[in-house]
JSON list of C-alpha atoms in Angstrom, two decimals:
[
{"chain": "A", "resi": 3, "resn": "UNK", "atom": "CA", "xyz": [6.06, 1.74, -13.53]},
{"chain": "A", "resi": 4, "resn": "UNK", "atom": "CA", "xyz": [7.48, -0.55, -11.36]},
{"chain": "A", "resi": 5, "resn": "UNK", "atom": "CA", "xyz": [8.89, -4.31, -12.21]},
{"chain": "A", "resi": 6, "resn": "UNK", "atom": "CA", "xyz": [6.29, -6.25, -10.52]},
{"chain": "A", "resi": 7, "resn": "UNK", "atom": "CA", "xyz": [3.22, -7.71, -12.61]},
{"chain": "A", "resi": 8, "resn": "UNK", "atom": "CA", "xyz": [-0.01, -9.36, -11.07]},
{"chain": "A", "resi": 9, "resn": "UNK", "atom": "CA", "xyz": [-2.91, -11.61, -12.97]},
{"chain": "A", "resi": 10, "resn": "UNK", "atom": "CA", "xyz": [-5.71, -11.52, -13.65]},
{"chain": "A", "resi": 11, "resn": "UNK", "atom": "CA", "xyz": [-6.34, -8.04, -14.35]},
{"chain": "A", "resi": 12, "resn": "UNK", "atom": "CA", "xyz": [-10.13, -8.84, -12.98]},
{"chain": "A", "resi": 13, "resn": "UNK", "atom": "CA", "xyz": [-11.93, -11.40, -12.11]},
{"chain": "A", "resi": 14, "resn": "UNK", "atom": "CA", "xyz": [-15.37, -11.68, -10.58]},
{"chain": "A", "resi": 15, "resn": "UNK", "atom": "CA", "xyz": [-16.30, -15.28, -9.08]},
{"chain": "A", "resi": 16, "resn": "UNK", "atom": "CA", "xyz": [-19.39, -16.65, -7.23]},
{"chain": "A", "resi": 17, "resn": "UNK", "atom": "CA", "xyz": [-20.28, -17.21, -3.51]},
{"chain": "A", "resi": 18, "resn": "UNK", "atom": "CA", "xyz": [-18.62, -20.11, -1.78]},
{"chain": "A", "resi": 19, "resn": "UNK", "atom": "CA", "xyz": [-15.88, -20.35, -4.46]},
{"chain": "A", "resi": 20, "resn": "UNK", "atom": "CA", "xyz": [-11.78, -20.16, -4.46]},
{"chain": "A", "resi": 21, "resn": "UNK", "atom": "CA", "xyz": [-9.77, -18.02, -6.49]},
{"chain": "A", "resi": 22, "resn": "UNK", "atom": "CA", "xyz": [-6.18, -17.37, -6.76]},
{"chain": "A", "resi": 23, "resn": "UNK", "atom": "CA", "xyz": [-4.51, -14.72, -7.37]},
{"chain": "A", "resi": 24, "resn": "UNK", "atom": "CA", "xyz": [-0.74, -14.21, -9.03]},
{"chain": "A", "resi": 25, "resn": "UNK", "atom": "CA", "xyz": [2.22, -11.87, -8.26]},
{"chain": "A", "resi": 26, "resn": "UNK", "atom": "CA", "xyz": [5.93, -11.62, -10.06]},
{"chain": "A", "resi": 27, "resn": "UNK", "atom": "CA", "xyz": [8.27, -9.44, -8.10]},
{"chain": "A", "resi": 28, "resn": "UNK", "atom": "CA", "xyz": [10.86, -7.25, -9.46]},
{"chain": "A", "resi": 29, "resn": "UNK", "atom": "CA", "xyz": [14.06, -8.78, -10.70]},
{"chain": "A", "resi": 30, "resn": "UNK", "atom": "CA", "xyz": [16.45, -8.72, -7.28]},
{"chain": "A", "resi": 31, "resn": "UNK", "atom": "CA", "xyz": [13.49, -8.80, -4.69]},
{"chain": "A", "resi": 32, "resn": "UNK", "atom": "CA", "xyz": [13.15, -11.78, -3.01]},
{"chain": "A", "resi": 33, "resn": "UNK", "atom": "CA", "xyz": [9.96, -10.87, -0.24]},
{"chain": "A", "resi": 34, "resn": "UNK", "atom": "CA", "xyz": [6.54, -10.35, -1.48]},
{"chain": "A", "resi": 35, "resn": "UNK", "atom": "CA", "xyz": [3.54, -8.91, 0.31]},
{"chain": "A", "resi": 36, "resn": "UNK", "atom": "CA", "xyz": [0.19, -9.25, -0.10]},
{"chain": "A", "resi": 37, "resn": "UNK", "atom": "CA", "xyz": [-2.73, -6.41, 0.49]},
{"chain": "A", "resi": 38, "resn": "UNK", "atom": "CA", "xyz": [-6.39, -5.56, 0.25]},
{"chain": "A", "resi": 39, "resn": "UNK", "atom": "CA", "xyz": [-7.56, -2.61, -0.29]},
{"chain": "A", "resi": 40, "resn": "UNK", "atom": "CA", "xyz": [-11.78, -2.30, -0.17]},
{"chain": "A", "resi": 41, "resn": "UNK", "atom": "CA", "xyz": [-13.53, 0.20, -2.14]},
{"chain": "A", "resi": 42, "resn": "UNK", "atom": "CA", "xyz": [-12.67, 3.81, -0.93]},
{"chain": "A", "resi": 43, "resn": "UNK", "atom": "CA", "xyz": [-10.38, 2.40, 2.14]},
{"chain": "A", "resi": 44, "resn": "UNK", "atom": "CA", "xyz": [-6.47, 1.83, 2.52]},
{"chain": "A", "resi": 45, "resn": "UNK", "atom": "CA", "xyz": [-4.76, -1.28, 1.53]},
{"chain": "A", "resi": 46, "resn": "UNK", "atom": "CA", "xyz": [-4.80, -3.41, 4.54]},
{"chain": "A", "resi": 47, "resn": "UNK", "atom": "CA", "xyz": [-1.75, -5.87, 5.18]},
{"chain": "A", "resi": 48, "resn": "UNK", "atom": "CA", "xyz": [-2.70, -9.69, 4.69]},
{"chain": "A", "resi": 49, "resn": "UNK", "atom": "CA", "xyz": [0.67, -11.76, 4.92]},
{"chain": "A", "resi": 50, "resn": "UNK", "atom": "CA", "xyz": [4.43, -11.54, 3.75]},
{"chain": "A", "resi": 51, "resn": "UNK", "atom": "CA", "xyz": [5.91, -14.34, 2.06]},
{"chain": "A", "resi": 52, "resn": "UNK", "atom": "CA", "xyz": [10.34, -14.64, 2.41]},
{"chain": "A", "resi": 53, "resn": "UNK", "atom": "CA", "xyz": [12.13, -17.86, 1.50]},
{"chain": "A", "resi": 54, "resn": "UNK", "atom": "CA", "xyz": [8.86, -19.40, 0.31]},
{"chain": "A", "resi": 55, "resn": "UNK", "atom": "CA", "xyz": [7.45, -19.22, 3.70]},
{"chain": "A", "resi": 56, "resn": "UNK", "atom": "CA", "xyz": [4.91, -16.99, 5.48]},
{"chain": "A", "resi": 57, "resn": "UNK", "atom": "CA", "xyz": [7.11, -14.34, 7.16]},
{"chain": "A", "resi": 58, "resn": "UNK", "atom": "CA", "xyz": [4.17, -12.16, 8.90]},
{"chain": "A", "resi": 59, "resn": "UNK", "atom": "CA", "xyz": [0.63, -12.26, 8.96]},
{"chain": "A", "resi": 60, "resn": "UNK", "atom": "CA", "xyz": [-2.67, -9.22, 9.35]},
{"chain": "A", "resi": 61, "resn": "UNK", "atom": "CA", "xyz": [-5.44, -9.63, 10.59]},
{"chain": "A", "resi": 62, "resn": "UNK", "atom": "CA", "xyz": [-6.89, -12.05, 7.97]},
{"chain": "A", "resi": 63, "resn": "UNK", "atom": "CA", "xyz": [-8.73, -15.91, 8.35]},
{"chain": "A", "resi": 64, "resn": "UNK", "atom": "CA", "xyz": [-6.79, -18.84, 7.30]},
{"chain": "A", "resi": 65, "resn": "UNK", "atom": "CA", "xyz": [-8.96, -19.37, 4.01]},
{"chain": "A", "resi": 66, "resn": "UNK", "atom": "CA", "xyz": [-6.63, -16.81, 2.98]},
{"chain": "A", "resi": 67, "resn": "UNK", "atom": "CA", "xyz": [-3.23, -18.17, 2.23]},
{"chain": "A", "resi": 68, "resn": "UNK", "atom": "CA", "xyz": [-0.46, -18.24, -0.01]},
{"chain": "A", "resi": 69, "resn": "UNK", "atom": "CA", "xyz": [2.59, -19.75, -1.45]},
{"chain": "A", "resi": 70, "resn": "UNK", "atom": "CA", "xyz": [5.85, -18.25, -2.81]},
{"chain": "A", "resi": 71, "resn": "UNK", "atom": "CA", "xyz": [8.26, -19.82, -5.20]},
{"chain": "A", "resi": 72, "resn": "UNK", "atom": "CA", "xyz": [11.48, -20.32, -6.05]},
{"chain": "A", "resi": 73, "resn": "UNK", "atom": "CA", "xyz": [11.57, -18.08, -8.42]},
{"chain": "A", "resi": 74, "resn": "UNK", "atom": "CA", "xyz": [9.99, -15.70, -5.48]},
{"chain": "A", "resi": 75, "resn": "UNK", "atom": "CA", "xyz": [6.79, -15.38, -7.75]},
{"chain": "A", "resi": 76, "resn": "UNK", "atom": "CA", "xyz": [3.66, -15.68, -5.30]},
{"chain": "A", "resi": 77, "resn": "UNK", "atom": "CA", "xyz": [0.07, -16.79, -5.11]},
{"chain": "A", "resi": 78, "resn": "UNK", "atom": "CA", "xyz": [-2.24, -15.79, -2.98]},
{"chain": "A", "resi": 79, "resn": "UNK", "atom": "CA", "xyz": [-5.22, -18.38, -2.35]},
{"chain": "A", "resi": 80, "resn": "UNK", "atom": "CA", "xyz": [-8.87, -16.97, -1.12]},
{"chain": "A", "resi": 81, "resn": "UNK", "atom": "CA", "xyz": [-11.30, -20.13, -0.34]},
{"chain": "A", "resi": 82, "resn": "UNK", "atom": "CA", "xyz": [-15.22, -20.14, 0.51]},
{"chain": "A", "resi": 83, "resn": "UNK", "atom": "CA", "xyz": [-15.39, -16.43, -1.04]},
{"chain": "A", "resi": 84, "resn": "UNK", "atom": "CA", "xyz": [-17.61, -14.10, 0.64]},
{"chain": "A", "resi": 85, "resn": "UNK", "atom": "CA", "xyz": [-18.83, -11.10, -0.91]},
{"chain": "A", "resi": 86, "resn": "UNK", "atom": "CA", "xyz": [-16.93, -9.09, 1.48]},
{"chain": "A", "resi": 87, "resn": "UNK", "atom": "CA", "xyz": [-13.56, -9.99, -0.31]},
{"chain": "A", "resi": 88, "resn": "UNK", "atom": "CA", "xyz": [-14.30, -7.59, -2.91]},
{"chain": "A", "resi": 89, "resn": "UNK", "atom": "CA", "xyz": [-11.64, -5.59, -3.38]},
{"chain": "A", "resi": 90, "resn": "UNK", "atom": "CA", "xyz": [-8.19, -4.52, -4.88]},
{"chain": "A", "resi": 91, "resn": "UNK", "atom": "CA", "xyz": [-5.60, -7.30, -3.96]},
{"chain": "A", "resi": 92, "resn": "UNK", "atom": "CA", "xyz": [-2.52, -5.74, -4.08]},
{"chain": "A", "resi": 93, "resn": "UNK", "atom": "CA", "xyz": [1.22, -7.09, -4.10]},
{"chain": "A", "resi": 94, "resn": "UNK", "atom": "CA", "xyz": [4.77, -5.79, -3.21]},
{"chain": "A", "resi": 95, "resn": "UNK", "atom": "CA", "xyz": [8.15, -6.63, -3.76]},
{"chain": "A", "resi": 96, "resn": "UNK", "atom": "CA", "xyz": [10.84, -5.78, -1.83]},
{"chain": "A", "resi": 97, "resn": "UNK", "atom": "CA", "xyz": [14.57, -6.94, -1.19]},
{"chain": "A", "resi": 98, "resn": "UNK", "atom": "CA", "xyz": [14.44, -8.55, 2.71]},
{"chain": "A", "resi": 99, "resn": "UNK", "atom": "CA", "xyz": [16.84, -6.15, 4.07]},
{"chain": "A", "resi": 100, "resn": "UNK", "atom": "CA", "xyz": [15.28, -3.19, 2.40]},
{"chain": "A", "resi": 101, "resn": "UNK", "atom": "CA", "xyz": [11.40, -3.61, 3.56]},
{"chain": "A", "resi": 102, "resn": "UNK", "atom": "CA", "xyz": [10.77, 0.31, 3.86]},
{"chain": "A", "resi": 103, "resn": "UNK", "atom": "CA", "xyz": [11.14, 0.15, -0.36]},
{"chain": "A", "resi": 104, "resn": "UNK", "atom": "CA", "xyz": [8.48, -1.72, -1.58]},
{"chain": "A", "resi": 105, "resn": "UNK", "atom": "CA", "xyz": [7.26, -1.33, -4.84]},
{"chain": "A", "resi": 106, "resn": "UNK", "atom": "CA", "xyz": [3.58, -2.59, -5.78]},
{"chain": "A", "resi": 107, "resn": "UNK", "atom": "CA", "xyz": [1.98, -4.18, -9.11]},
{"chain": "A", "resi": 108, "resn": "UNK", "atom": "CA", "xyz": [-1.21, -2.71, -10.39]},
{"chain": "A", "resi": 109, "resn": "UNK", "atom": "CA", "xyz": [-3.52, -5.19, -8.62]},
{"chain": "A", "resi": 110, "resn": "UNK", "atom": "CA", "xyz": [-6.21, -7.40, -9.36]},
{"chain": "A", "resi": 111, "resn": "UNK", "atom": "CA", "xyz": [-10.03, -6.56, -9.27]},
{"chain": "A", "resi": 112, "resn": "UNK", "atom": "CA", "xyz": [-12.02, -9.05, -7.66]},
{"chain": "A", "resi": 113, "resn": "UNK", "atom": "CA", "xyz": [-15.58, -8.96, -7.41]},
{"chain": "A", "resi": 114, "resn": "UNK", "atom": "CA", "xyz": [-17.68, -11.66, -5.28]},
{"chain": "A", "resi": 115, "resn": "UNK", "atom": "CA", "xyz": [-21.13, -11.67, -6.07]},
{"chain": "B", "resi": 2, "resn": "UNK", "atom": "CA", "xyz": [-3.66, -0.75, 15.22]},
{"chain": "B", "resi": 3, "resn": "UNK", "atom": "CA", "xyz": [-1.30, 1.01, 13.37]},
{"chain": "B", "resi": 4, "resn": "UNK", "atom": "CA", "xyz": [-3.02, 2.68, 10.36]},
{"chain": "B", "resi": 5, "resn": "UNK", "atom": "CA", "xyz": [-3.07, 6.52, 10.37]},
{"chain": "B", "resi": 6, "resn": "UNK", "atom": "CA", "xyz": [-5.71, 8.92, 9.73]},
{"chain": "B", "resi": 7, "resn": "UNK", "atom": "CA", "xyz": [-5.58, 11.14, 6.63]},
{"chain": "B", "resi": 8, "resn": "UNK", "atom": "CA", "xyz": [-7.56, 14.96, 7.21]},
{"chain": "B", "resi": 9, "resn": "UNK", "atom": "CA", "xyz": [-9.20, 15.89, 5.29]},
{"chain": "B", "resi": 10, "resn": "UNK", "atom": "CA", "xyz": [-10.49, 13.12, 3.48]},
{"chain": "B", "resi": 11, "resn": "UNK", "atom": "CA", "xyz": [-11.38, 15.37, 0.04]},
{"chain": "B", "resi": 12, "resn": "UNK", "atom": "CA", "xyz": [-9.69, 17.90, -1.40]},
{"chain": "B", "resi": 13, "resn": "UNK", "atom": "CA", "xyz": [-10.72, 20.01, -4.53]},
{"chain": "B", "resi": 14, "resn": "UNK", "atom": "CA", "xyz": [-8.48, 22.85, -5.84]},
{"chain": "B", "resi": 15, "resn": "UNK", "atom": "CA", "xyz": [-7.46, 24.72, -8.55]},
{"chain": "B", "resi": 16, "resn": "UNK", "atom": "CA", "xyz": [-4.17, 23.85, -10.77]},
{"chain": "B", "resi": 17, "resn": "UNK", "atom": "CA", "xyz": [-1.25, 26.00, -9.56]},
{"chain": "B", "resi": 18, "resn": "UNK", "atom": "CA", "xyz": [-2.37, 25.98, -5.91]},
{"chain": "B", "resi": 19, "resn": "UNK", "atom": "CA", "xyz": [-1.09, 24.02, -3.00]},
{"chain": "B", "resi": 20, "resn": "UNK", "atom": "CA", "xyz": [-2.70, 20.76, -1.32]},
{"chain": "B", "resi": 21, "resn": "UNK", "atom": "CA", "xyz": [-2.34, 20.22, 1.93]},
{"chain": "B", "resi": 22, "resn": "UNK", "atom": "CA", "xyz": [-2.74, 16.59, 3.50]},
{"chain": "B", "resi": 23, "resn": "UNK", "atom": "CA", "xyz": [-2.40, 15.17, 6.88]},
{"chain": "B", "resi": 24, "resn": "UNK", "atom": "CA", "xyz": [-1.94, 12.18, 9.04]},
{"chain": "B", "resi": 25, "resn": "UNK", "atom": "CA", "xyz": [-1.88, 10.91, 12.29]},
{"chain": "B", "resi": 26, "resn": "UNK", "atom": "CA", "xyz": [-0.86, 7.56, 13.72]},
{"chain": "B", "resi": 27, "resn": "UNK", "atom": "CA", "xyz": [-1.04, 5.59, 17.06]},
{"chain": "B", "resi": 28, "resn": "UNK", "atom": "CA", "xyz": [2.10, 3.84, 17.89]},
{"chain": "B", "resi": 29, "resn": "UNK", "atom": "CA", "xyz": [5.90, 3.98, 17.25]},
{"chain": "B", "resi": 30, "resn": "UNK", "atom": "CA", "xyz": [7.20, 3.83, 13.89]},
{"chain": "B", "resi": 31, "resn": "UNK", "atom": "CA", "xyz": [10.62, 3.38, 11.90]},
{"chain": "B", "resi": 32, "resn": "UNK", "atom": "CA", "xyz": [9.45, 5.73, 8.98]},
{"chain": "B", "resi": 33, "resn": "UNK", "atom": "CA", "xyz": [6.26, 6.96, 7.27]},
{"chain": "B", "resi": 34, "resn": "UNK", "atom": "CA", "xyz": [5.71, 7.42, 3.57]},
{"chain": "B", "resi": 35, "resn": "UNK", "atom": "CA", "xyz": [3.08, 8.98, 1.34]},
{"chain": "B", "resi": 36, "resn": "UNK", "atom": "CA", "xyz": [1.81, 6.96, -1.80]},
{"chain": "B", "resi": 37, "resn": "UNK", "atom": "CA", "xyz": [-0.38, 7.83, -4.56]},
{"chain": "B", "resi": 38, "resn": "UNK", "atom": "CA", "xyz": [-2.96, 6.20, -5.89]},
{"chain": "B", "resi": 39, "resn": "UNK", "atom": "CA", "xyz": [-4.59, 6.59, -9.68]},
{"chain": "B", "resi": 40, "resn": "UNK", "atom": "CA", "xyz": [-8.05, 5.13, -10.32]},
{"chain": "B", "resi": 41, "resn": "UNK", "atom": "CA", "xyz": [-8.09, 2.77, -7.87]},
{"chain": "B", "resi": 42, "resn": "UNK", "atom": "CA", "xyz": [-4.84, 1.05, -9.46]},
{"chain": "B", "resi": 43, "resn": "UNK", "atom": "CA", "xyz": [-1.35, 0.12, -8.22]},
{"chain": "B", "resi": 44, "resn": "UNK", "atom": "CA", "xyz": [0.16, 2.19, -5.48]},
{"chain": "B", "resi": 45, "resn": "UNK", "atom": "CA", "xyz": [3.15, 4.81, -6.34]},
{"chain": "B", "resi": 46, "resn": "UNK", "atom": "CA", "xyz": [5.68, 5.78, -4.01]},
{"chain": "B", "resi": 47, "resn": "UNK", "atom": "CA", "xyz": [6.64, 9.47, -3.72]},
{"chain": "B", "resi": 48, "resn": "UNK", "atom": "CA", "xyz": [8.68, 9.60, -0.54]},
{"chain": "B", "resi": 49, "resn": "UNK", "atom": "CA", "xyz": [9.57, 8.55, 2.57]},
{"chain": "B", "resi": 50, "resn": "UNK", "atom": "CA", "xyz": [10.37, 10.51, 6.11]},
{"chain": "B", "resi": 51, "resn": "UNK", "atom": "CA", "xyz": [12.20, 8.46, 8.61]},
{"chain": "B", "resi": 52, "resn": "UNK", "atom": "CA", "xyz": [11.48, 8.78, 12.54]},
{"chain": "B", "resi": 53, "resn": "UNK", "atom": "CA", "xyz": [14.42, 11.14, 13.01]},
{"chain": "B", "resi": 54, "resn": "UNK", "atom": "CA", "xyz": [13.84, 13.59, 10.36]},
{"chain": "B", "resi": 55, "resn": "UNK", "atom": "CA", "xyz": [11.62, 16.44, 10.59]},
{"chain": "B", "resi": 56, "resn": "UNK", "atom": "CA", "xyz": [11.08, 17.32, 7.24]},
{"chain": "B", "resi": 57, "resn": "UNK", "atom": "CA", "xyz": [12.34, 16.10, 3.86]},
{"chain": "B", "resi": 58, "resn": "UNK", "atom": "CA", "xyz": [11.57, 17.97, -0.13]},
{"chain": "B", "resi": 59, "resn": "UNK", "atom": "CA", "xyz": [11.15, 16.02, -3.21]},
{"chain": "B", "resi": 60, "resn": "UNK", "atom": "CA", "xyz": [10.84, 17.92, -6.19]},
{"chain": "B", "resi": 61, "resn": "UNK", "atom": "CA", "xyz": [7.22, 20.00, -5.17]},
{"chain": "B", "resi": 62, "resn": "UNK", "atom": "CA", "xyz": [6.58, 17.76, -2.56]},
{"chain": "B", "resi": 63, "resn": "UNK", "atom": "CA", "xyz": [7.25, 18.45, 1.15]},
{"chain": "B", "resi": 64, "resn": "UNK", "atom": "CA", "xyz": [7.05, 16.21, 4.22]},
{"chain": "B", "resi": 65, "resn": "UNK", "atom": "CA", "xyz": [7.27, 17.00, 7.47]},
{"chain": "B", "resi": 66, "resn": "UNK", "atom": "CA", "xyz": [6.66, 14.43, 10.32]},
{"chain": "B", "resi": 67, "resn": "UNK", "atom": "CA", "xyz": [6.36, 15.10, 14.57]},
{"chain": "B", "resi": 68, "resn": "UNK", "atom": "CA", "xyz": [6.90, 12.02, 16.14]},
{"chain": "B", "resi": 69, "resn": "UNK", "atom": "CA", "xyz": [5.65, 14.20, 19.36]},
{"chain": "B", "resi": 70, "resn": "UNK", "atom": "CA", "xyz": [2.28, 14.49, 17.70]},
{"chain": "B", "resi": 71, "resn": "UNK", "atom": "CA", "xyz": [2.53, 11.22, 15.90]},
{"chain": "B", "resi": 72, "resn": "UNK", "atom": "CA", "xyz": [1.45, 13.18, 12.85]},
{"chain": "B", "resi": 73, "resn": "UNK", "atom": "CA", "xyz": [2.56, 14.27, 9.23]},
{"chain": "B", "resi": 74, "resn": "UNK", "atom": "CA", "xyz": [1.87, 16.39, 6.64]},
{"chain": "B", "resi": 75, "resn": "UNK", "atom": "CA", "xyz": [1.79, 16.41, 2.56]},
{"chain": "B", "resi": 76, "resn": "UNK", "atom": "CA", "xyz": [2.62, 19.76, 0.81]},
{"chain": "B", "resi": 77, "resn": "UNK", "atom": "CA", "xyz": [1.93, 19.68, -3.16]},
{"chain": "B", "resi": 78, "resn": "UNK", "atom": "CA", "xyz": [2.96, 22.88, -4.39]},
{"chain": "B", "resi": 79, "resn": "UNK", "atom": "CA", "xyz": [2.08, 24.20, -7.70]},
{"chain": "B", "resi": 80, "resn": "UNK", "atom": "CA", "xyz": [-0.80, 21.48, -8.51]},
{"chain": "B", "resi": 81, "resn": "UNK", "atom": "CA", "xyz": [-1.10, 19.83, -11.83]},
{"chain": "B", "resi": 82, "resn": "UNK", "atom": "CA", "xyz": [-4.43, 17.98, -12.99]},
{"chain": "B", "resi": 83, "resn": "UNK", "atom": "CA", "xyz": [-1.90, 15.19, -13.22]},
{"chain": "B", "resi": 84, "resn": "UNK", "atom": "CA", "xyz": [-1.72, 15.51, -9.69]},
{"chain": "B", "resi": 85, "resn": "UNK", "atom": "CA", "xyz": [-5.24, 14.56, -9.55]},
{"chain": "B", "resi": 86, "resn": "UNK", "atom": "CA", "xyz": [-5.58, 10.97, -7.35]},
{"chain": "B", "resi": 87, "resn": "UNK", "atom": "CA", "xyz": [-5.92, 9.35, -4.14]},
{"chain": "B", "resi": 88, "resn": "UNK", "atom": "CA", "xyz": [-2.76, 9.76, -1.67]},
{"chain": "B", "resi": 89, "resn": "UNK", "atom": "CA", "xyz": [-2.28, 7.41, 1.24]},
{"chain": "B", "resi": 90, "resn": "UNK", "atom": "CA", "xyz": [0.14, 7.83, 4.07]},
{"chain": "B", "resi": 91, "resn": "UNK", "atom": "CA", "xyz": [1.32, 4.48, 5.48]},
{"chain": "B", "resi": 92, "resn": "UNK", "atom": "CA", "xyz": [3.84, 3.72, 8.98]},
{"chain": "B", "resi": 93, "resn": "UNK", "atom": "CA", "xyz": [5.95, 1.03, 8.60]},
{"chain": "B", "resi": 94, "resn": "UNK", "atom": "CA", "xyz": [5.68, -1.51, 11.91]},
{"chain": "B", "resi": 95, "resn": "UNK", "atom": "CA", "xyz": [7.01, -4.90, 13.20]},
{"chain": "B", "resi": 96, "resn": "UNK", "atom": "CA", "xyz": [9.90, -4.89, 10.36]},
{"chain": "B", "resi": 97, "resn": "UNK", "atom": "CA", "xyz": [7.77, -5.67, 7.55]},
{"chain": "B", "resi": 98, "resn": "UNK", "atom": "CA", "xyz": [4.51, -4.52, 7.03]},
{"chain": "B", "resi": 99, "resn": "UNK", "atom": "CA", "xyz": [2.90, -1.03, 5.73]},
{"chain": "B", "resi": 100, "resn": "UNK", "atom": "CA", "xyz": [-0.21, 0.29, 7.74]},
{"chain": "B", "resi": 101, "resn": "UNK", "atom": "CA", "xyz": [-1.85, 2.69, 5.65]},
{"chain": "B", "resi": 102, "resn": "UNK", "atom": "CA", "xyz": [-4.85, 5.42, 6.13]},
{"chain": "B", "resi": 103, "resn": "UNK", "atom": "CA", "xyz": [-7.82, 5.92, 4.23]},
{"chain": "B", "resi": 104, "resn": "UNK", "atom": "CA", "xyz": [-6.97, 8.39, 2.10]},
{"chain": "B", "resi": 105, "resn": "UNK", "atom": "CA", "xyz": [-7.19, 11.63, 0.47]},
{"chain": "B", "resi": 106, "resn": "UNK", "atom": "CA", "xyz": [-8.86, 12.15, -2.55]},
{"chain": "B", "resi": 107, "resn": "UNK", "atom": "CA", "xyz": [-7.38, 15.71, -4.37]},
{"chain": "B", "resi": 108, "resn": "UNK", "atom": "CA", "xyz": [-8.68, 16.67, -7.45]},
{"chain": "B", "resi": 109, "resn": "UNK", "atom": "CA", "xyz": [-6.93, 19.35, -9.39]},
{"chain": "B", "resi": 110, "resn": "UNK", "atom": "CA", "xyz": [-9.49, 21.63, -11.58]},
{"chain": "B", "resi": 111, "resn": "UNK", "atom": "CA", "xyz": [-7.18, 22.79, -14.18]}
]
């Protein structure tokens, strides 16, 4: 297993509502990266957070956001849910000068209905 | 967009045989790697072929890539039910970010 940790394990929320989502990174990574991954698809790349600021962005609407800390833990924020944000939110860690080695958490389960 | 193309998509065989996977991507990449996935959990790394290697081995896993083709390839020799999950192939792009596939889905019968 690797060092990183996410919570909640699950969660299922309502229509319309906001949720966030929380990501520890292994001890000595400083970059964290955020994915979703839909039922029976691949993980698809939502933003990359490095020196508490947004260091890269997918293809993903600005109700999505997120915030890194000092500590390089990181939250990632989903507003006005829709029920199309049900998925497997993934996170990496990774040290900034070694991106190709990123090493993911188990993920949280969120379901919108 | 960057994200490759697993074939084939399913893939059911019996323990002790090989699985073969493939991908395909659309642009230049600095490496590719091959991830597995159990029960729709966290994602595992199992190894990574840069752009200028052809082929790497890790333990019974082989990978070979052809940056001619823009494709690569996932041997699993000797199978295991343990072996049994999804695998993803992902390219690594613009510095930081992972584009991954859809999948393959092996199942091992033991």
């Amino acid at each position: 297993e690797t060092g990183v940790t996410q919570s909640p394990t699950h969660l299922i929320k309502t229509r319309g509502q906001q949720v966030t989502l929380r990501c520890s990174s292994q001890s000595g990574h400083n970059t964290v990266s955020w994915y979703q991954q839909a039922l029976g698809q691949g993980p698809q790349f939502i933003f990359q957070y490095y020196r508490e600021e947004e260091n890269g962005r997918g293809n993903f609407p600005p109700r999505f956001s997120g915030l890194q800390f000092p500590n390089y833990s990181s939250e990632l924020n989903v507003n006005a849910l829709e029920l199309d944000d049900s998925a497997l939110y993934l996170c990496a860690s990774s040290r900034q000068d070694r991106f190709d080695e990123q090493y993911f958490g188990p993920g949280t389960r969120l379901t919108v209905t | 967009s960057q994200q490759g193309e697993e074939d084939p998509q399913a893939l059911s065989i019996q323990e002790g045989e090989n699985a073969t996977m493939n991908c395909s991507y659309k642009t230049s990449i600095n490496n590719l790697q091959w991830y597995r996935q159990n029960s729709g959990r966290g994602l595992v790394h199992l190894i990574l072929i840069r752009s200028n290697e052809r082929e790497k081995h890790s333990g019974r896993l082989r990978v070979t890539l052809d940056t001619s083709k823009k494709s690569s390839s996932l041997l699993i020799t000797a199978s295991r039910a343990a072996d049994t999950a999804s695998y993803f192939c992902a390219t690594q792009y613009g510095n930081n970010r992972l584009a991954f596939g859809k999948g393959n889905q092996v199942v091992v019968i033991p």
